[in-house]
Amino acid sequence: MDQSGKIVILTGAGLSAESGLGTFRDEGGLWAQHRIEDVATPEAFQRNPDLVHAFYNARRVQAAAASPNAAHHALARLQRDWPGEVVIVTQNVDGLHEAAGAEAIHMHGALAGALCAACDHRWTAPPEMTGGDLCPACAAPQTRPDIVWFGEIPYRMEEIIGHLGQCGLFAAIGTSGQVYPAAGFVEEARLAGARTIELNLARSDVSGAFDDHLTGPATEIVPAWVARLTGAP
Ligand code: OAD
């Protein structure tokens, strides 16, 4: 691809695994310890807001203590050094892309954010949220983590689809490709004529959808891939 081409990169939990943040579907992952329908749906939040808050409070504390790894730093370098546009779309709700100096579209929201379900006001989440918190704007007791739950529509989809329609290269890093709409991005990119590459610890069920593959831990394969793209030593 010529160096002016747009690159779209989709990232998932595998990117932050080596920063000490657990993935969802690997052995012993978050969805082996918690039921999605208890902690990650609007219905769960209506039923038991304190349980849902406790789940995200724990993850917020962990994410705040984590540091970006070599893969986050390599992606930040690519975004800075590539002559064309590099759009990072993340399913991760940690802030590790930003901590590495990159900009990312948070399609599944962010642990650092709080949202009022009554008036849509957004603010910085305190480390610990509870079901009794009041919205600072409208005082409704309906404050929630600014996280997209199962059954809700991910953020900034129109913008993401627009980028996919114009990209020359699409990469999916550390994601199992089990959750739509993100799992469908590779097809959108292919329709736009992009070359597609999967970077993952192991071949996944959706590997067949990609032209190219790099297999190994993100902290090794992502810096190597970025160096190859940018011609850095
Ligand atoms: P998953 O837990 O489904 O998949 C993690 C992927 O990362 C797997 O394909 C692993 O092989 C890979 N992986 C693990 N360690 C790695 C490493 N060190 N280097 C490279 N790859 C590694 O996580 P996601 O695909 O991100 O949504 O999950 C997608 C969405 O499902 C999440 O955003 C979340 C979850 O339910 C919501 O909560 C709405």
Short mmCIF file of C-alpha atoms and ligand atoms in Angstrom, two decimals:
data_model
loop_
_atom_site.label_atom_id
_atom_site.label_comp_id
_atom_site.label_asym_id
_atom_site.label_seq_id
_atom_site.Cartn_x
_atom_site.Cartn_y
_atom_site.Cartn_z
CA MET A 1 0.00 0.00 0.00
CA ASP A 2 1.31 3.48 -0.73
CA GLN A 3 2.12 5.53 2.33
CA SER A 4 -0.75 7.96 1.89
CA GLY A 5 -3.34 5.18 2.34
CA LYS A 6 -5.67 5.12 5.30
CA ILE A 7 -5.15 2.35 7.85
CA VAL A 8 -7.98 1.25 10.13
CA ILE A 9 -6.99 -0.82 13.18
CA LEU A 10 -9.54 -2.63 15.33
CA THR A 11 -8.25 -3.57 18.78
CA GLY A 12 -9.60 -5.97 21.39
CA ALA A 13 -8.84 -7.31 24.84
CA GLY A 14 -5.78 -9.30 23.66
CA LEU A 15 -3.92 -6.01 23.11
CA SER A 16 -4.13 -5.19 26.83
CA ALA A 17 -3.60 -8.76 28.10
CA GLU A 18 0.13 -8.22 28.57
CA SER A 19 -0.65 -5.06 30.56
CA GLY A 20 -2.30 -7.41 33.07
CA LEU A 21 -5.93 -6.85 32.06
CA GLY A 22 -7.87 -10.08 31.58
CA THR A 23 -9.58 -10.88 28.29
CA PHE A 24 -13.21 -12.03 28.04
CA ARG A 25 -13.17 -15.38 26.27
CA ASP A 26 -9.73 -16.86 26.89
CA GLU A 27 -9.49 -19.60 29.51
CA GLY A 28 -10.34 -18.12 32.93
CA GLY A 29 -11.43 -14.85 31.22
CA LEU A 30 -14.03 -12.40 32.53
CA TRP A 31 -16.96 -14.25 30.96
CA ALA A 32 -15.91 -17.46 32.72
CA GLN A 33 -16.13 -15.63 36.06
CA HIS A 34 -19.28 -13.54 35.47
CA ARG A 35 -22.45 -14.10 33.48
CA ILE A 36 -22.93 -11.50 30.74
CA GLU A 37 -26.63 -11.32 31.57
CA ASP A 38 -25.81 -10.45 35.22
CA VAL A 39 -23.35 -7.61 34.61
CA ALA A 40 -23.31 -6.39 31.01
CA THR A 41 -26.87 -5.72 29.84
CA PRO A 42 -29.33 -2.84 30.43
CA GLU A 43 -31.69 -5.37 32.06
CA ALA A 44 -29.00 -6.43 34.54
CA PHE A 45 -28.47 -2.79 35.46
CA GLN A 46 -32.20 -2.24 36.03
CA ARG A 47 -32.41 -5.37 38.18
CA ASN A 48 -29.29 -4.89 40.27
CA PRO A 49 -27.36 -1.66 39.65
CA ASP A 50 -25.01 -2.25 42.59
CA LEU A 51 -23.83 -5.60 41.19
CA VAL A 52 -23.17 -4.04 37.79
CA HIS A 53 -21.37 -1.07 39.36
CA ALA A 54 -19.26 -3.45 41.48
CA PHE A 55 -18.16 -5.30 38.31
CA TYR A 56 -17.13 -2.10 36.52
CA ASN A 57 -15.67 -0.48 39.68
CA ALA A 58 -13.27 -3.42 39.98
CA ARG A 59 -12.32 -3.14 36.33
CA ARG A 60 -11.89 0.66 36.60
CA VAL A 61 -9.43 0.22 39.49
CA GLN A 62 -7.48 -2.44 37.55
CA ALA A 63 -7.37 -0.35 34.36
CA ALA A 64 -6.23 2.75 36.25
CA ALA A 65 -3.32 0.77 37.69
CA ALA A 66 -2.29 -0.70 34.31
CA SER A 67 0.31 0.76 31.96
CA PRO A 68 0.36 0.62 28.16
CA ASN A 69 2.58 -2.12 26.75
CA ALA A 70 4.91 -2.23 23.74
CA ALA A 71 1.99 -2.91 21.38
CA HIS A 72 0.05 0.21 22.50
CA HIS A 73 3.24 2.27 22.11
CA ALA A 74 3.91 0.85 18.63
CA LEU A 75 0.39 1.76 17.48
CA ALA A 76 0.84 5.29 18.84
CA ARG A 77 4.10 5.53 16.85
CA LEU A 78 2.36 4.32 13.70
CA GLN A 79 -0.41 6.90 14.17
CA ARG A 80 2.20 9.64 14.59
CA ASP A 81 4.62 8.59 11.81
CA TRP A 82 2.43 7.20 9.01
CA PRO A 83 1.97 9.87 6.33
CA GLY A 84 -1.68 8.90 5.81
CA GLU A 85 -4.42 8.61 8.41
CA VAL A 86 -4.33 5.83 11.03
CA VAL A 87 -7.72 5.31 12.66
CA ILE A 88 -7.70 3.16 15.79
CA VAL A 89 -11.09 1.75 16.71
CA THR A 90 -11.06 -0.02 20.05
CA GLN A 91 -13.49 -2.35 21.74
CA ASN A 92 -11.44 -1.92 24.91
CA VAL A 93 -12.79 0.24 27.69
CA ASP A 94 -9.40 0.83 29.36
CA GLY A 95 -7.54 4.04 28.52
CA LEU A 96 -4.29 2.42 27.42
CA HIS A 97 -4.26 3.73 23.83
CA GLU A 98 -4.52 7.28 25.18
CA ALA A 99 -1.95 6.57 27.91
CA ALA A 100 0.47 5.59 25.11
CA GLY A 101 -0.23 8.86 23.30
CA ALA A 102 -2.65 7.59 20.63
CA GLU A 103 -6.18 8.67 19.78
CA ALA A 104 -8.82 5.95 19.57
CA ILE A 105 -12.52 5.69 18.83
CA HIS A 106 -14.06 3.93 21.84
CA MET A 107 -16.90 2.02 20.22
CA HIS A 108 -17.76 0.18 23.48
CA GLY A 109 -17.37 3.23 25.75
CA ALA A 110 -14.82 3.85 28.50
CA LEU A 111 -14.41 2.93 32.15
CA ALA A 112 -13.23 6.50 32.78
CA GLY A 113 -16.64 7.87 31.82
CA ALA A 114 -19.98 8.16 33.63
CA LEU A 115 -23.28 8.67 31.85
CA CYS A 116 -26.73 9.73 33.06
CA ALA A 117 -29.37 7.39 31.65
CA ALA A 118 -32.00 10.11 32.24
CA CYS A 119 -30.45 13.13 30.48
CA ASP A 120 -27.37 11.72 28.61
CA HIS A 121 -25.00 14.04 30.50
CA ARG A 122 -21.41 12.67 30.57
CA TRP A 123 -18.64 13.31 33.10
CA THR A 124 -15.47 11.72 34.47
CA ALA A 125 -16.36 8.63 36.51
CA PRO A 126 -15.21 8.58 40.14
CA PRO A 127 -13.16 5.44 40.97
CA GLU A 128 -16.22 3.97 42.69
CA MET A 129 -19.78 4.44 41.35
CA THR A 130 -22.91 3.25 43.20
CA GLY A 131 -26.59 2.86 42.40
CA GLY A 132 -27.39 5.83 44.67
CA ASP A 133 -25.22 8.41 42.83
CA LEU A 134 -27.04 11.46 41.45
CA CYS A 135 -26.38 12.97 38.02
CA PRO A 136 -24.44 16.24 38.50
CA ALA A 137 -26.55 17.87 35.76
CA CYS A 138 -30.16 16.74 36.39
CA ALA A 139 -29.91 15.02 39.83
CA ALA A 140 -31.63 11.84 38.57
CA PRO A 141 -30.40 8.70 40.42
CA GLN A 142 -29.70 6.99 37.08
CA THR A 143 -25.95 7.27 36.73
CA ARG A 144 -24.22 4.41 34.93
CA PRO A 145 -20.77 3.58 33.56
CA ASP A 146 -20.34 4.98 30.03
CA ILE A 147 -20.04 1.45 28.67
CA VAL A 148 -21.95 -0.06 25.75
CA TRP A 149 -23.76 -3.16 26.99
CA PHE A 150 -25.03 -6.17 25.06
CA GLY A 151 -28.22 -5.13 23.28
CA GLU A 152 -27.06 -1.49 22.91
CA ILE A 153 -25.69 0.16 19.79
CA PRO A 154 -21.93 0.82 19.79
CA TYR A 155 -20.78 4.43 19.59
CA ARG A 156 -19.71 6.33 16.45
CA MET A 157 -20.75 3.55 14.03
CA GLU A 158 -21.43 5.87 11.07
CA GLU A 159 -17.99 7.41 11.38
CA ILE A 160 -16.33 3.96 11.68
CA ILE A 161 -18.14 2.58 8.63
CA GLY A 162 -17.06 5.71 6.72
CA HIS A 163 -13.40 5.06 7.59
CA LEU A 164 -13.68 1.37 6.64
CA GLY A 165 -15.09 2.35 3.26
CA GLN A 166 -11.97 4.41 2.52
CA CYS A 167 -9.17 2.28 3.97
CA GLY A 168 -6.35 0.56 2.09
CA LEU A 169 -5.35 -1.64 5.01
CA PHE A 170 -7.42 -3.09 7.85
CA ALA A 171 -5.88 -4.80 10.88
CA ALA A 172 -7.64 -6.61 13.73
CA ILE A 173 -5.45 -7.01 16.81
CA GLY A 174 -6.18 -9.21 19.85
CA THR A 175 -9.87 -9.71 19.20
CA SER A 176 -11.76 -12.99 18.92
CA GLY A 177 -14.20 -11.72 16.27
CA GLN A 178 -17.17 -13.05 18.25
CA VAL A 179 -19.02 -9.78 18.86
CA TYR A 180 -20.83 -7.81 16.15
CA PRO A 181 -20.76 -5.24 14.69
CA ALA A 182 -16.96 -5.15 15.20
CA ALA A 183 -16.64 -8.72 13.89
CA GLY A 184 -18.08 -7.56 10.56
CA PHE A 185 -15.52 -4.78 9.99
CA VAL A 186 -13.18 -7.10 8.08
CA GLU A 187 -15.91 -7.68 5.47
CA GLU A 188 -16.62 -3.93 5.20
CA ALA A 189 -12.92 -3.30 4.62
CA ARG A 190 -12.66 -6.11 2.08
CA LEU A 191 -15.61 -4.64 0.15
CA ALA A 192 -13.70 -1.36 0.03
CA GLY A 193 -10.77 -3.22 -1.57
CA ALA A 194 -8.53 -3.12 1.51
CA ARG A 195 -5.86 -5.68 2.34
CA THR A 196 -6.72 -7.29 5.68
CA ILE A 197 -4.49 -8.69 8.41
CA GLU A 198 -5.21 -10.43 11.71
CA LEU A 199 -2.68 -10.13 14.56
CA ASN A 200 -3.49 -12.54 17.36
CA LEU A 201 -1.92 -14.92 19.84
CA ALA A 202 -3.49 -17.81 17.92
CA ARG A 203 -5.53 -18.48 14.82
CA SER A 204 -9.17 -17.70 15.60
CA ASP A 205 -12.49 -19.04 14.24
CA VAL A 206 -12.63 -15.99 11.98
CA SER A 207 -9.04 -16.13 10.71
CA GLY A 208 -10.25 -17.28 7.29
CA ALA A 209 -11.74 -13.84 6.65
CA PHE A 210 -8.26 -12.20 6.58
CA ASP A 211 -5.67 -12.11 3.78
CA ASP A 212 -2.66 -12.13 6.12
CA HIS A 213 -1.86 -13.30 9.65
CA LEU A 214 0.75 -12.60 12.29
CA THR A 215 0.62 -15.01 15.20
CA GLY A 216 2.16 -14.39 18.62
CA PRO A 217 1.90 -12.12 21.66
CA ALA A 218 0.87 -8.56 20.81
CA THR A 219 3.95 -7.05 22.47
CA GLU A 220 6.13 -8.89 19.93
CA ILE A 221 4.12 -8.98 16.71
CA VAL A 222 2.65 -5.47 16.80
CA PRO A 223 5.98 -3.60 17.14
CA ALA A 224 7.44 -5.84 14.39
CA TRP A 225 4.47 -5.15 12.08
CA VAL A 226 4.67 -1.38 12.71
CA ALA A 227 8.42 -1.38 12.05
CA ARG A 228 7.84 -3.18 8.76
CA LEU A 229 5.14 -0.70 7.70
CA THR A 230 7.10 2.40 8.58
CA GLY A 231 10.46 1.07 7.42
CA ALA A 232 11.92 1.69 10.89
CA PRO A 233 14.84 -0.51 11.99
P1 OAD B 1 -12.02 -11.75 23.67
O1 OAD B 1 -11.71 -12.11 25.07
O2 OAD B 1 -13.26 -12.28 23.05
O3 OAD B 1 -10.80 -12.18 22.72
C1 OAD B 1 -9.48 -11.89 23.07
C2 OAD B 1 -8.59 -12.26 21.89
O4 OAD B 1 -7.27 -11.83 22.19
C3 OAD B 1 -8.51 -13.76 21.60
O5 OAD B 1 -8.69 -13.96 20.20
C4 OAD B 1 -7.08 -14.15 22.03
O6 OAD B 1 -6.51 -15.17 21.21
C5 OAD B 1 -6.35 -12.85 21.85
N1 OAD B 1 -5.19 -12.68 22.76
C6 OAD B 1 -5.10 -13.04 24.07
N2 OAD B 1 -3.90 -12.68 24.57
C7 OAD B 1 -3.22 -12.08 23.56
C8 OAD B 1 -1.92 -11.51 23.44
N3 OAD B 1 -1.07 -11.46 24.46
N4 OAD B 1 -1.55 -11.01 22.23
C9 OAD B 1 -2.40 -11.06 21.17
N5 OAD B 1 -3.62 -11.58 21.22
C10 OAD B 1 -4.05 -12.09 22.40
O7 OAD B 1 -11.98 -10.14 23.61
P2 OAD B 1 -12.59 -9.16 22.50
O8 OAD B 1 -12.49 -9.75 21.15
O9 OAD B 1 -11.96 -7.82 22.73
O10 OAD B 1 -17.81 -6.26 24.82
O11 OAD B 1 -14.09 -9.09 22.95
C11 OAD B 1 -14.98 -8.28 22.21
C12 OAD B 1 -16.05 -7.74 23.12
O12 OAD B 1 -16.68 -8.82 23.82
C13 OAD B 1 -15.56 -6.85 24.25
O13 OAD B 1 -15.38 -5.51 23.85
C14 OAD B 1 -16.64 -6.97 25.28
C15 OAD B 1 -16.81 -8.48 25.22
O14 OAD B 1 -18.00 -8.99 25.65
C16 OAD B 1 -18.71 -5.80 25.71
O15 OAD B 1 -18.57 -5.91 26.92
C17 OAD B 1 -19.88 -5.14 25.07
#
